[in-house]
């Protein structure tokens, strides 16, 4: 990961245009090719960004202080550097991923084992389906054979919907999986999270942990 703190202005040119006037900002260039621009607020959310796959071209010739990030659709993020205050690179290696608490991990295991909880005709593809930005809790198919990505939380909040949105954006680039639909599953789903999920075409599923644990197992097991 490369961390650059610079006074800069940023212009986005694509389906729409956007401009960030000159100010000190943090620029993150990640190993997956993504570039994001951050201010000293908004928690984790960037001011602007370009998701992978994309290419970064640092300026040359008369435009040495201009960085241009271009994605496969031809959209551009143009960063005009005025002063670089810090520039460092760090090798983070492969991230082990989020370790879920006991209940959340068990919910994933139970739902994978009882995938029909999501609806009649659902079949499991696999748990912990790895992507470039982390593992999707469950990847499955619905009764019509469409791919479905499921994000599981003990408590469903907006952050979980945002996480699933990022997974769906990435998975839908794979022609072997697309179109991929999303289900946000949790023991409790906050109203704001439900509204956001619905707005993004993501289904919501409330999981009854006790009921799922209490279902008698009708599958043959060796142990």
Coordinates of C-alpha atoms in Angstrom, one line a residue:
X1 CA 0.0 0.0 0.0
X2 CA 1.2 3.5 -0.9
X3 CA 0.3 6.4 1.4
X4 CA 0.5 9.9 0.0
X5 CA -0.4 13.0 1.9
X6 CA -0.5 16.0 -0.4
X7 CA -2.2 19.3 -1.0
X8 CA -4.1 18.6 -4.2
X9 CA -7.2 19.1 -6.2
X10 CA -9.2 16.3 -7.7
X11 CA -11.4 16.0 -10.8
X12 CA -13.6 13.1 -11.8
X13 CA -14.6 12.7 -15.4
X14 CA -17.0 9.9 -16.4
X15 CA -20.7 9.4 -16.3
X16 CA -20.8 12.6 -14.3
X17 CA -18.2 15.2 -13.3
X18 CA -17.1 16.2 -9.8
X19 CA -14.4 18.6 -8.5
X20 CA -12.6 18.7 -5.1
X21 CA -10.9 22.1 -4.7
X22 CA -7.3 22.3 -3.3
X23 CA -6.8 21.0 0.2
X24 CA -4.5 18.6 2.1
X25 CA -5.7 15.0 1.6
X26 CA -4.6 11.4 2.0
X27 CA -4.3 9.3 -1.2
X28 CA -4.3 5.5 -0.8
X29 CA -3.0 3.4 -3.6
X30 CA -3.7 -0.3 -2.9
X31 CA -2.2 -3.4 -4.3
X32 CA -5.4 -4.3 -6.0
X33 CA -5.0 -1.1 -8.1
X34 CA -7.7 1.0 -6.4
X35 CA -7.0 4.6 -5.6
X36 CA -9.0 6.6 -3.0
X37 CA -8.9 10.2 -1.8
X38 CA -9.6 10.8 1.9
X39 CA -10.1 13.9 4.1
X40 CA -9.5 13.9 7.9
X41 CA -13.2 13.1 8.6
X42 CA -15.9 10.7 7.3
X43 CA -14.4 7.7 9.1
X44 CA -13.5 5.2 6.4
X45 CA -15.5 6.7 3.5
X46 CA -13.4 8.4 0.8
X47 CA -14.2 11.7 -0.9
X48 CA -13.6 10.1 -4.3
X49 CA -12.2 6.8 -5.5
X50 CA -11.6 4.5 -8.5
X51 CA -12.2 0.8 -8.0
X52 CA -10.1 -1.8 -9.7
X53 CA -9.3 -2.7 -12.4
X54 CA -7.7 0.6 -13.1
X55 CA -4.3 2.1 -14.0
X56 CA -2.4 4.9 -12.4
X57 CA -0.2 7.1 -14.6
X58 CA 1.9 9.7 -12.8
X59 CA 2.6 12.9 -14.6
X60 CA 5.5 13.4 -17.0
X61 CA 6.7 16.3 -19.3
X62 CA 4.9 19.5 -18.6
X63 CA 2.4 17.8 -16.3
X64 CA 4.7 16.1 -13.9
X65 CA 2.4 17.0 -11.0
X66 CA -0.8 15.4 -12.5
X67 CA -1.8 11.9 -11.7
X68 CA -4.4 10.2 -13.9
X69 CA -6.3 7.1 -12.8
X70 CA -8.3 5.4 -15.6
X71 CA -10.7 2.5 -15.3
X72 CA -11.7 0.0 -18.0
X73 CA -14.8 2.2 -18.8
X74 CA -12.5 5.1 -19.7
X75 CA -13.6 7.1 -16.6
X76 CA -10.8 9.2 -15.1
X77 CA -9.8 10.5 -11.7
X78 CA -7.3 13.4 -12.2
X79 CA -5.3 14.4 -9.2
X80 CA -3.3 17.7 -9.5
X81 CA -0.5 17.7 -6.9
X82 CA 0.5 21.1 -5.5
X83 CA 2.7 19.9 -2.6
X84 CA 3.5 16.4 -1.5
X85 CA 3.9 16.2 2.3
X86 CA 4.5 12.5 2.7
X87 CA 5.0 9.6 0.4
X88 CA 5.6 6.0 1.6
X89 CA 5.0 2.4 0.6
X90 CA 4.3 -0.5 2.8
X91 CA 4.0 -4.2 2.1
X92 CA 1.0 -5.5 4.0
X93 CA 1.0 -9.1 2.6
X94 CA -2.1 -11.3 2.4
X95 CA -4.8 -10.3 5.0
X96 CA -6.3 -13.2 7.0
X97 CA -9.7 -11.6 6.8
X98 CA -12.2 -10.7 9.5
X99 CA -12.5 -13.2 12.3
X100 CA -16.1 -13.3 13.2
X101 CA -17.4 -13.7 16.8
X102 CA -18.8 -17.1 17.8
X103 CA -22.5 -16.3 17.1
X104 CA -21.8 -14.7 13.7
X105 CA -19.5 -17.6 12.6
X106 CA -22.1 -20.1 13.8
X107 CA -24.8 -18.3 11.9
X108 CA -22.8 -18.7 8.7
X109 CA -22.3 -22.4 9.4
X110 CA -25.9 -23.0 10.2
X111 CA -27.2 -21.0 7.1
X112 CA -24.8 -22.9 4.8
X113 CA -26.1 -26.2 6.2
X114 CA -29.7 -25.0 6.0
X115 CA -29.5 -22.9 2.8
X116 CA -33.1 -23.5 2.1
X117 CA -33.8 -21.0 4.9
X118 CA -33.3 -18.4 2.2
X119 CA -36.0 -19.9 0.0
X120 CA -37.1 -23.1 -1.7
X121 CA -34.7 -24.3 -4.3
X122 CA -31.6 -22.5 -3.0
X123 CA -28.3 -24.5 -3.3
X124 CA -24.9 -23.8 -1.8
X125 CA -21.9 -23.0 -4.0
X126 CA -19.5 -22.4 -1.1
X127 CA -18.9 -20.6 2.2
X128 CA -16.2 -18.0 2.5
X129 CA -16.0 -17.4 -1.3
X130 CA -12.8 -15.4 -1.7
X131 CA -12.6 -12.2 -3.7
X132 CA -9.9 -9.6 -4.1
X133 CA -11.4 -7.5 -1.3
X134 CA -12.2 -10.3 1.1
X135 CA -14.4 -13.4 1.5
X136 CA -18.1 -13.4 0.8
X137 CA -19.8 -15.2 3.6
X138 CA -21.9 -17.5 1.4
X139 CA -22.3 -17.8 -2.4
X140 CA -25.3 -19.8 -3.5
X141 CA -27.8 -20.2 -6.3
X142 CA -31.5 -19.5 -6.1
X143 CA -34.3 -21.7 -7.6
X144 CA -33.8 -20.0 -11.0
X145 CA -30.1 -20.7 -11.0
X146 CA -29.0 -17.1 -10.4
X147 CA -25.9 -16.5 -8.3
X148 CA -26.6 -15.0 -4.9
X149 CA -24.1 -13.5 -2.5
X150 CA -25.0 -13.5 1.2
X151 CA -23.5 -11.2 3.8
X152 CA -24.2 -12.4 7.4
X153 CA -24.2 -10.2 10.5
X154 CA -25.4 -10.6 14.0
X155 CA -26.6 -7.0 13.9
X156 CA -27.4 -5.7 10.4
X157 CA -26.4 -2.0 10.0
X158 CA -25.5 0.3 7.1
X159 CA -21.8 -0.8 7.1
X160 CA -22.8 -4.3 6.3
X161 CA -24.9 -3.2 3.4
X162 CA -22.0 -1.1 2.1
X163 CA -19.7 -4.2 2.5
X164 CA -22.1 -6.4 0.5
X165 CA -22.5 -3.7 -2.2
X166 CA -18.7 -3.7 -2.7
X167 CA -18.7 -7.5 -3.0
X168 CA -21.6 -7.4 -5.6
X169 CA -19.8 -4.8 -7.7
X170 CA -16.8 -7.0 -7.9
X171 CA -18.6 -10.3 -8.4
X172 CA -20.7 -8.9 -11.2
X173 CA -17.6 -8.3 -13.2
X174 CA -17.1 -12.1 -13.4
X175 CA -19.0 -13.4 -16.5
X176 CA -19.2 -16.9 -15.0
X177 CA -21.2 -15.6 -12.0
X178 CA -23.1 -12.5 -13.3
X179 CA -25.7 -11.4 -12.7
X180 CA -25.1 -11.7 -8.9
X181 CA -27.9 -10.7 -6.5
X182 CA -27.4 -9.9 -2.9
X183 CA -29.0 -10.9 0.4
X184 CA -28.2 -9.2 3.7
X185 CA -28.9 -11.6 6.5
X186 CA -28.8 -10.9 10.2
X187 CA -30.5 -11.6 13.5
X188 CA -31.6 -8.0 13.6
X189 CA -31.7 -5.5 10.7
X190 CA -31.8 -1.8 11.5
X191 CA -34.4 0.2 9.6
X192 CA -31.8 2.5 8.0
X193 CA -29.9 -0.6 6.7
X194 CA -33.1 -2.1 5.4
X195 CA -34.0 1.1 3.5
X196 CA -30.5 1.3 2.0
X197 CA -30.5 -2.4 1.0
X198 CA -33.9 -2.1 -0.6
X199 CA -32.7 1.0 -2.5
X200 CA -29.8 -1.0 -3.9
X201 CA -31.9 -4.0 -4.9
X202 CA -30.5 -6.2 -2.0
X203 CA -32.8 -8.6 -0.3
X204 CA -33.0 -8.7 3.5
X205 CA -33.4 -11.9 5.6
X206 CA -33.9 -12.0 9.4
X207 CA -32.3 -15.0 10.9
X208 CA -33.7 -16.7 14.0
X209 CA -30.6 -18.1 15.6
X210 CA -32.4 -20.2 18.2
X211 CA -34.8 -21.7 15.7
X212 CA -32.0 -22.5 13.3
X213 CA -30.1 -24.3 16.1
X214 CA -33.3 -26.1 17.1
X215 CA -34.0 -27.7 13.7
X216 CA -33.6 -31.4 13.9
X217 CA -30.8 -32.5 11.6
X218 CA -32.2 -34.9 9.0
X219 CA -28.9 -35.4 7.2
X220 CA -26.8 -38.5 7.6
X221 CA -23.5 -37.8 9.3
X222 CA -20.5 -40.1 10.1
X223 CA -19.8 -38.3 13.4

